[in-house]
Coordinates of C-alpha atoms and ligand atoms in Angstrom, one line a residue:
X322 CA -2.8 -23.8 -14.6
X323 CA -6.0 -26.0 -15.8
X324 CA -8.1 -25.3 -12.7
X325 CA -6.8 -22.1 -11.2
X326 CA -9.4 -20.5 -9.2
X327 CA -7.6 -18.1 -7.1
X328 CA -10.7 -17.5 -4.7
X329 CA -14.3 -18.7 -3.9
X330 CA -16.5 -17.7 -7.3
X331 CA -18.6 -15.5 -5.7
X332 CA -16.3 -12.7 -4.6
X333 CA -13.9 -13.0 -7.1
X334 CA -14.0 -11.7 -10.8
X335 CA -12.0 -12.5 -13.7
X336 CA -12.8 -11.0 -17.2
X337 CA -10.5 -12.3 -19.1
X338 CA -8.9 -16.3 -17.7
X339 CA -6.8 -16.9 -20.7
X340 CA -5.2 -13.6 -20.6
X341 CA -4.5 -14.2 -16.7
X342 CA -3.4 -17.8 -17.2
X343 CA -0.9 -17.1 -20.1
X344 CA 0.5 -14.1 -17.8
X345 CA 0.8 -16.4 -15.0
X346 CA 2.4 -19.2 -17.4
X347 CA 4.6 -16.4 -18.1
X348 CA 5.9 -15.0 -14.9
X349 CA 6.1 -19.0 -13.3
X350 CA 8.6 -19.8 -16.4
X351 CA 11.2 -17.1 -15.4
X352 CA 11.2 -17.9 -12.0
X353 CA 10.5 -16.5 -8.5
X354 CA 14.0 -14.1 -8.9
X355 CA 12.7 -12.6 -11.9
X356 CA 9.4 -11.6 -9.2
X357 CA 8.4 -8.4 -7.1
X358 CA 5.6 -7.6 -5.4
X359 CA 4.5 -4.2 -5.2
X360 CA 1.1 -3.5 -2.7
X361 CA -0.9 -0.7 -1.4
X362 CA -1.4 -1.1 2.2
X363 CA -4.7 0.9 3.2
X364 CA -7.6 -1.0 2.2
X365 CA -5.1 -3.6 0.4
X366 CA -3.6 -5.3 2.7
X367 CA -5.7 -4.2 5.4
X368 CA -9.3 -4.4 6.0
X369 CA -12.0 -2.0 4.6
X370 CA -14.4 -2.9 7.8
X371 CA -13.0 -3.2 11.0
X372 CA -15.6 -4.5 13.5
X373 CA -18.3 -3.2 11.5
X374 CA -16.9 0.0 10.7
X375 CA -14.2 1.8 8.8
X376 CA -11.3 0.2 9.2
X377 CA -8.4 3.4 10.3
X378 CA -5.8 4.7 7.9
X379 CA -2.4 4.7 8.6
X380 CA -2.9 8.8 8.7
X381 CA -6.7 8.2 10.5
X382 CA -5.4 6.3 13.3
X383 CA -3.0 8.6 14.4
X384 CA -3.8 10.5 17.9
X385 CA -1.2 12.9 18.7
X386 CA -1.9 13.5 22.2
X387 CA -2.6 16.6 21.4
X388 CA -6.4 17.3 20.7
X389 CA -5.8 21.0 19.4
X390 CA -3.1 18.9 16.5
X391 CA -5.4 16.5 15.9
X392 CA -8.5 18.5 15.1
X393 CA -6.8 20.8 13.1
X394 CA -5.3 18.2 10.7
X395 CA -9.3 16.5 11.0
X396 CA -10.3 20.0 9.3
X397 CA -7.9 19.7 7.0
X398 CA -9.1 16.5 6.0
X399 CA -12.6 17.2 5.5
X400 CA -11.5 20.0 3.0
X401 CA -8.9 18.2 0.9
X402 CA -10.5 14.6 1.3
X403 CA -13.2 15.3 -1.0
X404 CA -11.0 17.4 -3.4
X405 CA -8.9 14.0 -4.1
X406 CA -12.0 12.4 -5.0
X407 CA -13.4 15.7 -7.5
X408 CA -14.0 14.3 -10.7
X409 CA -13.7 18.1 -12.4
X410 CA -10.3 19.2 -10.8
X411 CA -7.7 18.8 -13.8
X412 CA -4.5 16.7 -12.7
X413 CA -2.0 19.1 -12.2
X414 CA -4.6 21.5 -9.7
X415 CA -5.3 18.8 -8.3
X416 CA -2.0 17.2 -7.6
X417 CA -0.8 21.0 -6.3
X418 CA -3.8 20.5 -4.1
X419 CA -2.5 17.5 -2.6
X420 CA 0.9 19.0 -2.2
X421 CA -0.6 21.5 -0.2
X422 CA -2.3 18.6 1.9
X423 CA 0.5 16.6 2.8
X424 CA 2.4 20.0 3.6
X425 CA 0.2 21.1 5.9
X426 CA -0.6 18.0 7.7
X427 CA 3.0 16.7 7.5
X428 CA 4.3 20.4 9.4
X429 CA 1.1 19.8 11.9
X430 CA 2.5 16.5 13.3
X431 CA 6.0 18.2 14.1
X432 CA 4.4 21.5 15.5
X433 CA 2.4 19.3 17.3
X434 CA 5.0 17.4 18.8
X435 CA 4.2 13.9 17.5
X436 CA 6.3 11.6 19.8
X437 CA 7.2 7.7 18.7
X438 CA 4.9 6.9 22.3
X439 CA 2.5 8.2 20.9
X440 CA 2.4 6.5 17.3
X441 CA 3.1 3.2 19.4
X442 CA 0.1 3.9 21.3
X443 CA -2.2 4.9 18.0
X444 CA -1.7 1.3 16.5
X445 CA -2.3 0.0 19.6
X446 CA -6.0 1.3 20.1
X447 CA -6.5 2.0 16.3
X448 CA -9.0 0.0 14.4
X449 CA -6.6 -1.6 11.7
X450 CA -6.7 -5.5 11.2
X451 CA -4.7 -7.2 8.5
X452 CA -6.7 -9.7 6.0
X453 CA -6.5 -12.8 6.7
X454 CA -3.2 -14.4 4.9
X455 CA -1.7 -11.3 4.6
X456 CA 1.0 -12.8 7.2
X457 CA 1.1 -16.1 5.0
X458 CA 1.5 -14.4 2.0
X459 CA 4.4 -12.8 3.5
X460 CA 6.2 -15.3 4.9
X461 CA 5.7 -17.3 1.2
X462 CA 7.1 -14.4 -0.8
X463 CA 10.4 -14.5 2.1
X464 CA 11.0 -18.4 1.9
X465 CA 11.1 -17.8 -2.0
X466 CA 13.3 -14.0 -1.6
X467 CA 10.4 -12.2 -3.6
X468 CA 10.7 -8.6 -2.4
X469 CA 7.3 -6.8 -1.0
X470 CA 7.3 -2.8 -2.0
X471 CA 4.2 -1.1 0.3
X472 CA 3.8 1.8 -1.9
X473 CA 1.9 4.4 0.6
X474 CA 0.9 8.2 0.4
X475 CA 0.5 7.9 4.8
X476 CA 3.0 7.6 7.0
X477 CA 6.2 4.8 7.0
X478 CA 6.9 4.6 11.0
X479 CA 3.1 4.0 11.4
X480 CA 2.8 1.2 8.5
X481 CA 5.6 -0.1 10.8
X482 CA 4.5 0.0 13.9
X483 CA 1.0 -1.4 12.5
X484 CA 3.2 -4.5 10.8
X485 CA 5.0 -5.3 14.1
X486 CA 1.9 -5.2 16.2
X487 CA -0.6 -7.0 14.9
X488 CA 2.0 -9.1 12.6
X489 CA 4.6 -9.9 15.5
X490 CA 7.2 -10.4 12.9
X491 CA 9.4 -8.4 11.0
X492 CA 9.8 -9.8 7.1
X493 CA 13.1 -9.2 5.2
X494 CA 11.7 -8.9 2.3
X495 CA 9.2 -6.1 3.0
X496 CA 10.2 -2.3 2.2
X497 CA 7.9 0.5 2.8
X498 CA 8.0 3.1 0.9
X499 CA 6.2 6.0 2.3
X500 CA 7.0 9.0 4.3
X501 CA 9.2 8.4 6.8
X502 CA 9.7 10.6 9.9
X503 CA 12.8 11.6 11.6
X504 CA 12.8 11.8 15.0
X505 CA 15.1 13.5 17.5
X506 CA 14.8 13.0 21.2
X507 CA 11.5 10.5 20.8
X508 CA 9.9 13.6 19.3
X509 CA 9.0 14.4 15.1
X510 CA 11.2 16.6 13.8
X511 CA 11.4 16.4 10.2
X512 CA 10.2 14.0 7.1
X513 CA 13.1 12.3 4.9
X514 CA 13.1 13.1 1.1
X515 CA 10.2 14.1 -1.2
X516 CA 6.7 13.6 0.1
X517 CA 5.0 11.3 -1.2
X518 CA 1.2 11.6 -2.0
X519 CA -1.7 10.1 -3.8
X520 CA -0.5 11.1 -7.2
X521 CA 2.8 10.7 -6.9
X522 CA 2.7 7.6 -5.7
X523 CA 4.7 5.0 -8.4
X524 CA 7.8 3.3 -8.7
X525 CA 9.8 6.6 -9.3
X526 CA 8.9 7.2 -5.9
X527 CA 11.8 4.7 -4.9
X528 CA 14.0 6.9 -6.3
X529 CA 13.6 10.0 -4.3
X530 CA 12.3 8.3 -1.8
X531 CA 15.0 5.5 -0.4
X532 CA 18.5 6.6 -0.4
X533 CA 19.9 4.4 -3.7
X534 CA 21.8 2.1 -2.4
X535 CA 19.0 1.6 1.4
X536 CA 18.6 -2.5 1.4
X537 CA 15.7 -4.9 1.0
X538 CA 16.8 -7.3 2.9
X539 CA 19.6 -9.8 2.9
X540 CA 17.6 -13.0 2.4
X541 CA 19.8 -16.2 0.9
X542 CA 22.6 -13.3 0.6
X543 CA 21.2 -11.8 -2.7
X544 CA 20.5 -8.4 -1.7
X545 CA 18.5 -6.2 -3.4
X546 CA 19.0 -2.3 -3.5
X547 CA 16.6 -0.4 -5.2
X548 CA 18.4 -0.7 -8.7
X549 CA 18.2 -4.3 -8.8
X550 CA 14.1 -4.3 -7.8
X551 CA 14.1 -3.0 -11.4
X552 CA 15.6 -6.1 -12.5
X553 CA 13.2 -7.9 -11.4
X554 CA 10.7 -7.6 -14.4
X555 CA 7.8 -9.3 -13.2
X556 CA 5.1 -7.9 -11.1
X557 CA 2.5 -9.1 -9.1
X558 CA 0.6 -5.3 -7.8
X559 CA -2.2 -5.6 -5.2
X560 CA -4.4 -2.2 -5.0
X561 CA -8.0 -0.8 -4.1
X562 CA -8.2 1.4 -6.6
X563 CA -7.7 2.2 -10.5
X564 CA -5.0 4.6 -9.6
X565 CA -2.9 2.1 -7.8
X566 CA -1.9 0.5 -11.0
X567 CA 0.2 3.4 -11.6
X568 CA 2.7 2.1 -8.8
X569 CA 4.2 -0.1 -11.0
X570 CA 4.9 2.9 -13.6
X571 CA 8.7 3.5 -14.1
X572 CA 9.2 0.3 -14.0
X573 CA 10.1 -1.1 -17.6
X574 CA 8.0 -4.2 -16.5
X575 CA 7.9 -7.5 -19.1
X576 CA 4.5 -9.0 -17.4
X577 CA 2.3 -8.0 -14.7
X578 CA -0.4 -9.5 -12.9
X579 CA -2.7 -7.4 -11.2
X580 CA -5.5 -8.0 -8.4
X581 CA -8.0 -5.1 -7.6
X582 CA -10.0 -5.1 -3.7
X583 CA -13.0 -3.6 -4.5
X584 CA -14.3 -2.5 -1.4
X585 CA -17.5 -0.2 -1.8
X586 CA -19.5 1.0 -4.0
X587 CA -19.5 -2.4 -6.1
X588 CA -22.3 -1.8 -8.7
X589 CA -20.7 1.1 -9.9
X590 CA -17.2 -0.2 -9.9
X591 CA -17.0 -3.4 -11.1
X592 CA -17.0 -3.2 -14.6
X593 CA -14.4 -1.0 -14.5
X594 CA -12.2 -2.4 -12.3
X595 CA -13.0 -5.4 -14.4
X596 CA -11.3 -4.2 -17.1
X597 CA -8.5 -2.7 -15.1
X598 CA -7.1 -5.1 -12.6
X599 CA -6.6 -9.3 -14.1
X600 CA -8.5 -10.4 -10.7
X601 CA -11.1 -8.2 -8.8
X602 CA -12.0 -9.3 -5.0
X603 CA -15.1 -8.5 -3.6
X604 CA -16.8 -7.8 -0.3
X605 CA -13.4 -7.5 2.2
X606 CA -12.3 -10.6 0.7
X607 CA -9.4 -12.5 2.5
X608 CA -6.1 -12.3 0.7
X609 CA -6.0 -16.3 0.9
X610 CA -6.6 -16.3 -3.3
X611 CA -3.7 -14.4 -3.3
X612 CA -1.4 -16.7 -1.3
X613 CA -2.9 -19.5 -4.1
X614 CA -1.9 -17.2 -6.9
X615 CA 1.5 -16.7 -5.5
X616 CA 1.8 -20.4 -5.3
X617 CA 1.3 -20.8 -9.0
X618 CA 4.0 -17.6 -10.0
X619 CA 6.5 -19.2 -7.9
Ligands
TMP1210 P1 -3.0 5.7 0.4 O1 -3.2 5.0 1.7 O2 -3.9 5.1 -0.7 O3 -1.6 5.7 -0.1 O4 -3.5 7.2 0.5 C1 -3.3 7.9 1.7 C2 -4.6 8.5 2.2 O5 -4.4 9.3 3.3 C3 -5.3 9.4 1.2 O6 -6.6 8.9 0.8 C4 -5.6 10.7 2.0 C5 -5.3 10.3 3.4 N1 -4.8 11.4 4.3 C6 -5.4 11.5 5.5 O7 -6.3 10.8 5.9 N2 -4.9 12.5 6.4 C7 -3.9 13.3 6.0 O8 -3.5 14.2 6.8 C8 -3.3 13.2 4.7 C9 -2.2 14.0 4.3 C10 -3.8 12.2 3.9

């Protein structure tokens, strides 16, 4: 570990190296079956600026072809968005709030007619890239049968779509967890199993989420349902924000390693995300730090 500097100096903080090197020791002693990965997707493993703007959501990027839909579920989002962000709205208002959100957004897309066209047409003019070694870090965690959980409060098919098309490869090892749509005759017609939102979005998610036994893959014939991803008691959780750490809750975890993007709004942030997250990226960093970290827990 002498030496490990998971990124260039200058957009990458560390408050505490001994901590992160003894939890790294740690996790590279029990071995890459012991590992999962668990990752936001907006933000995290996509870009913050796209092109010199705002890179899309999976929920932003989302044209229904069907302007009435999609400026109704805009208006929705300029009331709710800044209610997620209230400081003064106590948790459980708040997290009835963003109930209400998803509801009404979620039932929008199937009134409106959301067809699977026109999702595969959204990725395809959205403004969404991937950061750079996001595909190598995937391929790494397959060759070594680490599972990927993308923990996301947006939308499953579209996370999908987004990984095929600008990926052009599908990974084993990679589960989304999000809301999935059910489609019937290429158009929306329902949403599988509890919604999934911004504050209920954790590792008990997987439980109501995923059918029990759904598979992650079938990489080197171990196959991992989602009872045995809570074997694996090591964790290595990518996010953008503080709340993100709370994916990894419900999961009786022995270490975890955690790496923070801060995107915006760096001044104010840092020293707390400092404190929170083992590694903090600045400035749209690439995620090639993360591919070296990876190398050292495997
Ligand atoms: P996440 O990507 O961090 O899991 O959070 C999902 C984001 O999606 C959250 O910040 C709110 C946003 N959102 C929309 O933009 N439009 C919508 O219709 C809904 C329900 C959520």
């Amino acid at each position: 570990m002498e030496g490990f500097h998971p990124g260039k100096a200058a957009d990458m903080v560390v408050a505490d190296r001994l901590a992160l090197e003894s939890k790294v020791a740690a996790i590279r002693a029990a071995g890459p079956a012991k590992l999962q990965v668990i990752a936001d997707f907006d933000a995290t493993l996509t870009k913050y600026w796209v092109d010199g703007r705002r890179g899309h959501s999976s929920h932003g990027l989302l044209q229904q072809d069907n302007p009435e839909f999609d400026a109704k579920r805009q208006a929705l989002y300029e009331y709710y968005h800044p209610l997620e962000f209230s400081p003064t709205i106590p948790i459980e208002e708040k997290t009835k709030l963003m109930e209400e959100w998803w509801g009404k957004s979620h039932a929008l897309l199937i009134e409106g007619g959301l067809s699977y066209d026109a999702i595969k047409k959204s990725v395809a003019n959205s403004a969404v890239a991937f950061r750079e070694g996001v595909a190598e870090l995937l391929e790494f965690l397959e060759e070594k049968n680490v599972p990927v959980l993308i923990f996301s409060a947006g939308l499953a098919d579209i996370i999908e779509e987004v990984l095929r098309q600008k990926l052009h490869k599908s990974f084993k090892n990679v589960k989304i967890i999000s809301n999935r749509m059910v489609f019937n005759d290429g158009k929306l017609v329902a949403f599988k199993g509890k919604t999934i939102h911004v504050l209920n979005k954790n590792e008990h998610a997987l439980d109501v989420a995923a059918p029990l036994h759904d598979k992650l893959g079938d990489v080197d014939g171990t196959i991992d349902d989602t009872d045995s991803v809570k074997k694996r008691t090591n964790v290595l959780l990518l996010g953008d924000h503080i709340g993100d750490l709370g994916m990894s809750d419900g999961l009786n975890y022995d270490t975890r390693v955690s790496v923070g993007f801060l995107n915006d709004n760096i001044e104010k942030s840092l020293e707390s995300y400092g404190k929170a997250f083992d590694i903090v990226y600045l400035n749209d960093s690439p995620m090639y730090g993360v591919v070296k970290l990876v190398n050292e827990l495997c």
